[in-house]
């Protein structure tokens, strides 16, 4: 699906969704407490994200958009998504830094270093693992995987024990200082279930991030998966991430 | 065997505790407390009901079709409106409630186009100190259709990264054209006319032969016939940063 | 400076205190069980002390967990909707089972005769308390007393695996985190268990000597020597297990070995190599071997046991620190070390930790007055001898 088709579909989808939403309560009757939204069938989706490392320019717009969209605290140690800069030197040493930690300031490029043989940016976020270790360890079932494959946190039931933060191999979770509950990327669940793109994907200028549905027949992510050599982070942990990286350097972990 | 009286007493205490627990669990407290599933479904719904901050390109387009078409035909085709103009869902809901900013200062463009060695090769970047330091980008470039006002004449306009690397190498003074033939079309339609790369050793051989005019180059002279088998020089030596440093 | 993932990680001092307290519970109980199940007569004098110690620490063990929660008021969820796959979800059940199902019942049977007698001999409020504690039972017939002893033996037999479960599972909480190579090890539960036994024995030994000093009671040196022997054996097993863990890590030399070596040689050098290994393990090991091989006099032995038990208690606390805090001193990027800055005041702070560490001693002091372990020796009016640990 190209962008134009997607947009066309999206435009058609909104009014349709709104109509369905308006009709739904009438059709359902009041007795049945709705456990799933009537106009959205989670079982028909399996969301994932593709990241083309070669396209990321490290502009940090995704991080800002994510913080704005999801009320992520501004302080530089709470991120649902962040960007890392890798610099691989000729002696094999790898230097990594997070360029998203200086909130509000444009990142200063490091001085040119002739001993750097490769350098690139890597966006990171919750991998929405198919086998999420965080869900496995949550003592009260407050973090869970939805049927469409997104790992969410119930902020009304999370007891704030932080076991999930310890169990996440990717450092993708944090304890939200406002709610005192675990917080993480939701793939902008409120957006994707309405057919919109996650905020980070919406603003990414170079299409380094591809959002899609792995159950979709003709989906950009499915195509991304087909035409690229895909790596995932820390594959040895067998978490089966659904954030798929293309052109990923072996130094990234 | 008769049970000793203390066992009966302890038994009653235990029975009472067990009874209270069972009563709480199965009679007094609602069943919904004991199953995570409904809670999870409710949490997912709460998550879905969260307010949007970014409206999405499709919504922007409904009113700003002209800008969308302009942008869609140009190099900024892939950039969502809210990348530059910020989250605009409140503006989309009520156009007068919030006016999205129109970033005009240089920093807005430099966030992407300022030179940074980690950016991918070929991504257009400028050195902000060299490239018209006092001018606003929008005076020469239309952000919705950012073609350069005139075709770049210098390779560094787009290939800043290579220029930075080369500047630190022994090849700093060599112009790009000494190794690459560049068609004029490349300046306006870069992908349609790619510059050449040397396809024989003779290009390097002009300098790196015994008795070459440049004394520095002759120091690394090689026998072009014997050295390196069938390879072209640049397949092993990175000409923008050759092994010998200044 | 290496690279650390930007999100903060967040288990603090209270999570160090928690396994320390549970460890002492499990260890003290297992020491007590030696009397009942394995008929080690020499240790009889500390049997009740060990039980009371286990109870005092058990009553506090849940508090650090409760206090560290972001939402302590939601803790009940762990009983309502326990996630079957979560090791931590089992905590509430294991804890309650051990407290209500094992410890309290065992202590009740052990003390029932004394409670009945105390209720008879005291007046007013105390009489009420003791009667209530004995559940108003009055039967002191030989059959009833024999039943008490059989019952407490049976409960001890169930109690041993329960104690193993209680602390082994704490180790599993850490050992099952595959994201953290410092924690994720199959040996973790068994290492935790052995160190728990070491710390529990050391704590009872420390309390036994301390109480004899404070209350001017005569120490049974045979008992102390026997505890010393068990302590020695437990330390050796613990040392072997931990050594095996480190050797295994070094030899396998997986991806994480670089950062872990860095961790041990810098941030954890003092607390791991100096305090945990040298002061808390090797020095006590040497002293205990010496005490067994050289004929020191009683006073010196007492002094050596006392210092040794203190060193071990410090060493095991250090071990908990090295596991819990150590596991968070390096980033899961495996590229950078981090710092842990302990808060001094506040909920998750040094002060709270100290208070929680002091609380069991206060509870023990109360319990010791309420249920004097040696009361029977002086107050047995009918002359009924308490049967010793040896039962037919």
Tab-separated table of C-alpha atoms in Angstrom, chain A residues 77-79 82 84 96 98 124 135-141 155-163 165-173 179-181 234 237 251 253, chain C residues 2-3 5-11 68-71 74-75 77-78 81-83 85-89 172-174 176-179 183 255 328 332-335 348:
chain	number	residue	atom	x	y	z
A	77	UNK	CA	15.309	9.632	31.845
A	78	UNK	CA	11.794	8.767	30.765
A	79	UNK	CA	11.415	7.615	27.169
A	82	UNK	CA	14.724	7.217	21.949
A	84	UNK	CA	21.073	6.118	19.921
A	96	UNK	CA	27.176	4.726	21.895
A	98	UNK	CA	21.586	8.503	23.547
A	124	UNK	CA	14.775	2.263	19.983
A	135	UNK	CA	4.116	-9.727	30.897
A	136	UNK	CA	5.429	-13.015	32.213
A	137	UNK	CA	6.678	-11.491	35.462
A	138	UNK	CA	3.887	-9.034	36.283
A	139	UNK	CA	2.515	-10.372	39.579
A	140	UNK	CA	-1.013	-9.028	39.126
A	141	UNK	CA	-1.552	-9.241	35.377
A	155	UNK	CA	-2.348	1.991	35.132
A	156	UNK	CA	-5.318	1.450	37.415
A	157	UNK	CA	-4.065	-1.930	38.580
A	158	UNK	CA	-0.294	-1.733	38.306
A	159	UNK	CA	1.050	-1.914	41.855
A	160	UNK	CA	4.363	-0.302	40.911
A	161	UNK	CA	6.599	-3.223	41.863
A	162	UNK	CA	8.903	-2.580	38.875
A	163	UNK	CA	9.573	-6.253	38.248
A	165	UNK	CA	11.177	-2.912	34.324
A	166	UNK	CA	13.812	-5.346	35.530
A	167	UNK	CA	12.599	-8.069	33.194
A	168	UNK	CA	12.667	-5.964	30.022
A	169	UNK	CA	15.946	-6.663	28.236
A	170	UNK	CA	15.635	-3.519	26.144
A	171	UNK	CA	15.280	-0.868	28.852
A	172	UNK	CA	11.997	0.152	27.267
A	173	UNK	CA	10.049	0.598	30.501
A	179	UNK	CA	1.214	7.782	38.135
A	180	UNK	CA	3.786	5.652	40.037
A	181	UNK	CA	3.035	2.867	37.605
A	234	UNK	CA	18.901	-9.592	21.426
A	237	UNK	CA	16.667	-14.108	24.514
A	251	UNK	CA	27.148	-3.869	17.319
A	253	UNK	CA	22.098	-4.321	21.265
C	2	UNK	CA	30.006	3.630	28.430
C	3	UNK	CA	26.486	3.699	27.242
C	5	UNK	CA	19.871	2.922	28.258
C	6	UNK	CA	18.204	6.198	29.123
C	7	UNK	CA	15.318	4.884	31.218
C	8	UNK	CA	15.997	4.754	34.927
C	9	UNK	CA	16.033	1.436	36.728
C	10	UNK	CA	14.655	1.345	40.157
C	11	UNK	CA	15.027	-1.289	42.832
C	68	UNK	CA	8.675	-0.109	47.904
C	69	UNK	CA	5.517	-0.421	45.812
C	70	UNK	CA	4.482	2.563	43.764
C	71	UNK	CA	0.935	1.810	44.914
C	74	UNK	CA	-3.101	-2.003	45.624
C	75	UNK	CA	-1.009	-4.792	47.150
C	77	UNK	CA	-4.244	-7.404	43.885
C	78	UNK	CA	-1.474	-9.939	44.292
C	81	UNK	CA	-5.468	-11.756	40.447
C	82	UNK	CA	-2.133	-13.503	40.802
C	83	UNK	CA	-0.496	-13.969	37.429
C	85	UNK	CA	3.532	-17.074	35.279
C	86	UNK	CA	4.959	-14.569	37.724
C	87	UNK	CA	7.338	-15.717	40.420
C	88	UNK	CA	6.508	-12.622	42.407
C	89	UNK	CA	2.781	-13.393	42.382
C	172	UNK	CA	14.122	-17.555	41.643
C	173	UNK	CA	12.709	-14.026	41.418
C	174	UNK	CA	16.199	-12.874	40.506
C	176	UNK	CA	14.655	-16.104	36.334
C	177	UNK	CA	15.303	-12.630	34.920
C	178	UNK	CA	16.972	-13.510	31.647
C	179	UNK	CA	17.310	-9.849	30.764
C	183	UNK	CA	20.870	-12.339	38.035
C	255	UNK	CA	28.576	-11.622	25.981
C	328	UNK	CA	21.354	-2.612	38.503
C	332	UNK	CA	21.279	-3.817	30.047
C	333	UNK	CA	22.996	-2.364	27.003
C	334	UNK	CA	25.983	-4.232	28.545
C	335	UNK	CA	28.037	-1.159	27.718
C	348	UNK	CA	12.913	3.969	49.937
